[in-house]
Structures are given as structure tokens and as C-alpha cells.
mmCIF file of C-alpha atoms in Angstrom:
data_model
loop_
_atom_site.group_PDB
_atom_site.id
_atom_site.type_symbol
_atom_site.label_atom_id
_atom_site.label_comp_id
_atom_site.label_asym_id
_atom_site.label_seq_id
_atom_site.Cartn_x
_atom_site.Cartn_y
_atom_site.Cartn_z
ATOM 1 C CA UNK A 25 197.938 39.501 101.081
ATOM 2 C CA UNK A 26 194.560 40.515 99.691
ATOM 3 C CA UNK A 27 193.811 42.270 96.350
ATOM 4 C CA UNK A 28 193.034 45.567 98.111
ATOM 5 C CA UNK A 29 196.522 45.450 99.826
ATOM 6 C CA UNK A 30 198.307 44.358 96.736
ATOM 7 C CA UNK A 31 196.604 47.366 94.815
ATOM 8 C CA UNK A 32 197.616 49.826 97.787
ATOM 9 C CA UNK A 33 201.257 48.608 97.571
ATOM 10 C CA UNK A 34 201.014 49.220 93.804
ATOM 11 C CA UNK A 35 200.083 52.738 94.236
ATOM 12 C CA UNK A 36 202.685 53.476 97.104
ATOM 13 C CA UNK A 37 205.232 52.216 94.909
ATOM 14 C CA UNK A 38 204.066 54.190 91.835
ATOM 15 C CA UNK A 39 203.896 57.394 93.969
ATOM 16 C CA UNK A 40 207.546 56.709 95.131
ATOM 17 C CA UNK A 41 206.783 55.924 98.647
ATOM 18 C CA UNK A 42 208.875 53.082 100.444
ATOM 19 C CA UNK A 43 207.180 49.741 100.142
ATOM 20 C CA UNK A 44 208.226 46.253 100.871
ATOM 21 C CA UNK A 45 209.102 44.215 97.643
ATOM 22 C CA UNK A 46 206.915 42.059 95.588
ATOM 23 C CA UNK A 47 205.880 41.637 92.018
ATOM 24 C CA UNK A 48 203.103 44.554 92.251
ATOM 25 C CA UNK A 49 205.678 47.010 94.086
ATOM 26 C CA UNK A 50 208.240 46.052 91.373
ATOM 27 C CA UNK A 51 205.875 46.405 88.495
ATOM 28 C CA UNK A 52 204.973 50.154 89.726
ATOM 29 C CA UNK A 53 208.287 50.721 90.360
ATOM 30 C CA UNK A 54 209.371 49.881 86.649
ATOM 31 C CA UNK A 55 206.587 51.998 85.310
ATOM 32 C CA UNK A 56 207.475 55.208 87.441
ATOM 33 C CA UNK A 57 211.177 54.602 86.168
ATOM 34 C CA UNK A 58 209.615 54.503 82.504
ATOM 35 C CA UNK A 59 207.587 57.564 83.060
ATOM 36 C CA UNK A 60 210.557 59.532 84.597
ATOM 37 C CA UNK A 61 212.985 58.114 81.715
ATOM 38 C CA UNK A 62 211.364 59.815 78.930
ATOM 39 C CA UNK A 63 213.452 62.424 77.702
ATOM 40 C CA UNK A 64 212.104 65.975 75.866
ATOM 41 C CA UNK A 65 212.715 64.285 72.458
ATOM 42 C CA UNK A 66 210.097 61.838 73.325
ATOM 43 C CA UNK A 67 207.609 64.583 74.093
ATOM 44 C CA UNK A 68 208.403 66.671 70.811
ATOM 45 C CA UNK A 69 207.859 63.271 68.887
ATOM 46 C CA UNK A 70 204.651 62.672 70.783
ATOM 47 C CA UNK A 71 203.467 66.009 70.155
ATOM 48 C CA UNK A 72 204.129 65.364 66.311
ATOM 49 C CA UNK A 73 202.186 62.308 66.384
ATOM 50 C CA UNK A 74 199.433 63.911 68.044
ATOM 51 C CA UNK A 75 199.255 66.826 65.473
ATOM 52 C CA UNK A 76 199.726 64.636 62.615
ATOM 53 C CA UNK A 77 196.842 62.366 63.763
ATOM 54 C CA UNK A 78 194.644 65.734 64.338
ATOM 55 C CA UNK A 79 195.384 67.178 60.823
ATOM 56 C CA UNK A 80 194.396 63.664 59.287
ATOM 57 C CA UNK A 81 191.172 63.649 61.099
ATOM 58 C CA UNK A 82 190.641 67.149 59.994
ATOM 59 C CA UNK A 83 190.911 66.097 56.374
ATOM 60 C CA UNK A 84 188.661 63.435 56.680
ATOM 61 C CA UNK A 85 186.056 65.835 58.039
ATOM 62 C CA UNK A 86 186.660 68.580 55.279
ATOM 63 C CA UNK A 87 186.377 65.511 52.560
ATOM 64 C CA UNK A 88 183.084 64.707 54.073
ATOM 65 C CA UNK A 89 181.751 67.989 54.269
ATOM 66 C CA UNK A 90 182.626 68.525 50.831
ATOM 67 C CA UNK A 91 180.361 65.584 49.769
ATOM 68 C CA UNK A 92 177.254 66.996 51.762
ATOM 69 C CA UNK A 93 174.941 68.794 49.212
ATOM 70 C CA UNK A 94 174.204 71.839 51.383
ATOM 71 C CA UNK A 95 177.721 72.202 53.043
ATOM 72 C CA UNK A 96 179.629 71.292 49.955
ATOM 73 C CA UNK A 97 178.672 74.401 47.732
ATOM 74 C CA UNK A 98 179.479 76.842 50.443
ATOM 75 C CA UNK A 99 183.022 75.242 50.839
ATOM 76 C CA UNK A 100 183.591 75.247 47.026
ATOM 77 C CA UNK A 101 183.343 79.134 47.107
ATOM 78 C CA UNK A 102 186.153 79.378 49.304
ATOM 79 C CA UNK A 103 188.471 76.899 47.111
ATOM 80 C CA UNK A 104 191.505 79.547 47.282
ATOM 81 C CA UNK A 105 191.572 79.221 51.140
ATOM 82 C CA UNK A 106 191.738 76.077 53.476
ATOM 83 C CA UNK A 107 188.431 75.914 55.588
ATOM 84 C CA UNK A 108 189.155 75.511 59.241
ATOM 85 C CA UNK A 109 187.197 73.230 61.339
ATOM 86 C CA UNK A 110 185.978 76.367 62.970
ATOM 87 C CA UNK A 111 184.219 77.437 59.597
ATOM 88 C CA UNK A 112 183.018 74.302 58.928
ATOM 89 C CA UNK A 113 181.114 73.772 62.133
ATOM 90 C CA UNK A 114 179.909 77.557 61.404
ATOM 91 C CA UNK A 115 178.515 76.282 57.803
ATOM 92 C CA UNK A 116 176.715 73.488 59.683
ATOM 93 C CA UNK A 117 175.321 75.450 62.229
ATOM 94 C CA UNK A 118 174.326 77.877 59.655
ATOM 95 C CA UNK A 119 172.262 75.336 57.580
ATOM 96 C CA UNK A 120 170.836 73.684 60.800
ATOM 97 C CA UNK A 121 169.566 77.155 61.863
ATOM 98 C CA UNK A 122 167.938 77.680 58.262
ATOM 99 C CA UNK A 123 166.481 74.299 58.485
ATOM 100 C CA UNK A 124 164.875 75.180 61.830
ATOM 101 C CA UNK A 125 163.698 78.379 60.534
ATOM 102 C CA UNK A 126 162.111 76.557 57.563
ATOM 103 C CA UNK A 127 160.095 73.894 60.031
ATOM 104 C CA UNK A 128 158.859 77.011 62.230
ATOM 105 C CA UNK A 129 157.520 78.848 59.128
ATOM 106 C CA UNK A 130 155.755 75.698 58.050
ATOM 107 C CA UNK A 131 154.552 74.807 61.383
ATOM 108 C CA UNK A 132 153.590 78.221 62.614
ATOM 109 C CA UNK A 133 151.787 79.384 59.085
ATOM 110 C CA UNK A 134 148.452 80.697 59.576
ATOM 111 C CA UNK A 135 145.756 78.121 59.412
ATOM 112 C CA UNK A 136 143.334 77.890 56.705
ATOM 113 C CA UNK A 137 139.762 78.041 57.312
ATOM 114 C CA UNK A 138 138.731 74.412 58.948
ATOM 115 C CA UNK A 139 135.809 73.084 56.631
ATOM 116 C CA UNK A 140 132.753 72.238 58.617
ATOM 117 C CA UNK A 141 131.530 68.709 58.529
ATOM 118 C CA UNK A 142 128.297 67.545 59.502
ATOM 119 C CA UNK A 143 126.817 64.123 60.446
ATOM 120 C CA UNK A 144 124.008 64.374 57.627
ATOM 121 C CA UNK A 145 125.156 65.137 54.192
ATOM 122 C CA UNK A 146 124.403 68.629 52.967
ATOM 123 C CA UNK A 147 121.343 69.035 50.964
ATOM 124 C CA UNK A 148 121.434 71.847 48.380
ATOM 125 C CA UNK A 149 118.314 73.110 47.107
ATOM 126 C CA UNK A 150 118.780 74.668 43.789
ATOM 127 C CA UNK A 151 116.912 77.483 42.230
ATOM 128 C CA UNK A 152 116.811 79.352 38.699
ATOM 129 C CA UNK A 153 116.136 82.942 38.550
ATOM 130 C CA UNK A 154 116.620 85.938 35.833
ATOM 131 C CA UNK A 155 119.013 87.701 38.655
ATOM 132 C CA UNK A 156 120.303 85.128 41.020
ATOM 133 C CA UNK A 157 122.154 87.523 43.012
ATOM 134 C CA UNK A 158 119.098 89.857 43.577
ATOM 135 C CA UNK A 159 117.020 86.567 44.439
ATOM 136 C CA UNK A 160 119.982 85.594 46.909
ATOM 137 C CA UNK A 161 120.045 88.935 48.864
ATOM 138 C CA UNK A 162 116.369 88.850 49.045
ATOM 139 C CA UNK A 163 116.010 85.692 50.897
ATOM 140 C CA UNK A 164 118.919 86.204 52.812
ATOM 141 C CA UNK A 165 117.307 89.725 53.918
ATOM 142 C CA UNK A 166 114.204 87.861 54.776
ATOM 143 C CA UNK A 167 116.039 85.102 56.802
ATOM 144 C CA UNK A 168 117.888 87.873 58.830
ATOM 145 C CA UNK A 169 114.819 89.475 59.738
ATOM 146 C CA UNK A 170 113.610 86.244 61.128
ATOM 147 C CA UNK A 171 116.672 86.240 63.431
ATOM 148 C CA UNK A 172 118.647 83.883 61.368
ATOM 149 C CA UNK A 173 122.400 84.147 60.627
ATOM 150 C CA UNK A 174 123.263 83.926 57.072
ATOM 151 C CA UNK A 175 126.313 83.262 54.888
ATOM 152 C CA UNK A 176 126.025 84.411 51.502
ATOM 153 C CA UNK A 177 128.813 82.979 48.975
ATOM 154 C CA UNK A 178 129.524 82.524 45.008
ATOM 155 C CA UNK A 179 130.652 79.375 43.311
ATOM 156 C CA UNK A 180 131.074 77.639 39.945
ATOM 157 C CA UNK A 181 128.842 80.714 38.761
ATOM 158 C CA UNK A 182 125.906 80.144 40.978
ATOM 159 C CA UNK A 183 125.016 82.296 44.001
ATOM 160 C CA UNK A 184 124.279 80.622 47.346
ATOM 161 C CA UNK A 185 123.527 81.235 51.131
ATOM 162 C CA UNK A 186 123.968 78.747 53.999
ATOM 163 C CA UNK A 187 121.999 78.852 57.133
ATOM 164 C CA UNK A 188 121.340 77.141 60.647
ATOM 165 C CA UNK A 189 117.530 77.046 61.124
ATOM 166 C CA UNK A 190 116.067 76.634 64.492
ATOM 167 C CA UNK A 191 114.618 73.190 65.447
ATOM 168 C CA UNK A 192 111.446 73.153 65.766
ATOM 169 C CA UNK A 193 111.272 75.784 62.849
ATOM 170 C CA UNK A 194 109.540 79.204 63.885
ATOM 171 C CA UNK A 195 106.743 80.253 62.108
ATOM 172 C CA UNK A 196 108.163 83.351 60.708
ATOM 173 C CA UNK A 197 111.053 80.680 59.211
ATOM 174 C CA UNK A 198 108.328 78.379 58.138
ATOM 175 C CA UNK A 199 106.595 81.128 56.100
ATOM 176 C CA UNK A 200 109.780 82.111 54.328
ATOM 177 C CA UNK A 201 110.417 78.443 53.213
ATOM 178 C CA UNK A 202 106.886 78.336 52.012
ATOM 179 C CA UNK A 203 106.828 81.578 50.088
ATOM 180 C CA UNK A 204 110.115 80.649 48.248
ATOM 181 C CA UNK A 205 108.829 76.860 47.724
ATOM 182 C CA UNK A 206 112.040 75.632 49.665
ATOM 183 C CA UNK A 207 111.486 72.307 51.418
ATOM 184 C CA UNK A 208 112.564 72.220 54.864
ATOM 185 C CA UNK A 209 116.015 70.659 55.182
ATOM 186 C CA UNK A 210 116.142 67.160 57.224
ATOM 187 C CA UNK A 211 119.260 68.339 58.985
ATOM 188 C CA UNK A 212 118.186 71.844 59.885
ATOM 189 C CA UNK A 213 121.131 73.366 57.674
ATOM 190 C CA UNK A 214 119.692 75.297 54.587
ATOM 191 C CA UNK A 215 121.700 75.544 51.742
ATOM 192 C CA UNK A 216 120.565 77.108 48.390
ATOM 193 C CA UNK A 217 122.406 77.929 45.344
ATOM 194 C CA UNK A 218 120.706 79.949 42.724
ATOM 195 C CA UNK A 219 121.782 79.821 38.912
ATOM 196 C CA UNK A 220 120.887 82.102 35.977
ATOM 197 C CA UNK A 221 117.938 81.023 33.855
ATOM 198 C CA UNK A 222 119.080 79.835 30.301
ATOM 199 C CA UNK A 223 118.420 82.807 27.672
ATOM 200 C CA UNK A 224 115.213 82.333 25.523
#
């Protein structure tokens, strides 16, 4: 008899169908009789064992949750009541959602202005004037009149401007640089910072 036919005999005997004798059929019949021989008392006993096991597992989960730094304080507030697994999972879910919200806020926060990096280090031309702001505004107006976009700023008590110059320099821009005695920047970026003259 092949293995497949032995298995078929075993299943037939377990199902209660008439089969020929043999070790497989006898084993299946014995199993069937044992299963049918269970009493209602056996069922109640099994149910109690399962309930006790579930209660033990629930107690283990609650103990682990109480040791958790996030969920533990939430459970401590409800010391008068026994926390159900549904409440524990709800607290865990709330903690997860809060963590996700923090991660989203951090990820989606407005980006700060990205600093511009140039291949050549910035050259800053420094000037001194009695009225640094007036000189800066005068220089900015002259450059704008020559078609140059100028960014004005103030940093560390100095007035400054930043401008991208055309390459090669146009005649009006070259005249402005000569008038204010500013050397032509090597990288085409004009940065001027003007500080107040020291009092006499």
C-alpha cells in the first residue's frame, strides 16, 4: 500500500467511513472515538484554561505598558480602573499618531533661505563714510540705473550691498566702479560693506 493510499484510509476512518483494517485505520478510529468521547465538562475545563491563559497574557501586556515611558503615565492616571486591552491599544495608537504628527511638522516646516555658494570665495570691498546708509543707497541707485539688480543689507553695524555684474563689464558699470573707486571683482559679484567713520 502506498503512502497516499495509507493517508486516504486514515482520513476515511477519521471521517467515519468504512475502511479496511490496518494500523492507519485503527489509529484514525481511536482518534475519532477520543474526540467524540469528550464530555461537556471537558469543554468547560478547556474554556477555563483558555480564559486563564488570556488573563495571564493581558496582565503581561499591561505590565509592559506600565513600564513604557509614554504609555505608563497615561495608565497611571487610571489607577482606580483596570485598563482593558482596548484602552492600552488606544493609548499606543494615540502615541503613534502624535509621533507621526511631530515627524510631519518637522519634515514639512518652511524651508529657510538656502545660502548661495559660489565657486570663487566672496570678495568684500570695505568703505568708510560719515553716513554709511546714504552712501550705500546712492551706490545702489547708480547700479540700478545701469540695469543691475542690487540686494541691500545691514550686518554687524555695517551697511552692505550685493550685486551680480555683467561679464564683461558694460561701460556704465565700469564708470560707477571708477567713480566710487571700487576695484572690479574677480568673480563678477560685487559686495560692498560700508562702516561709519570713527568720530574725530
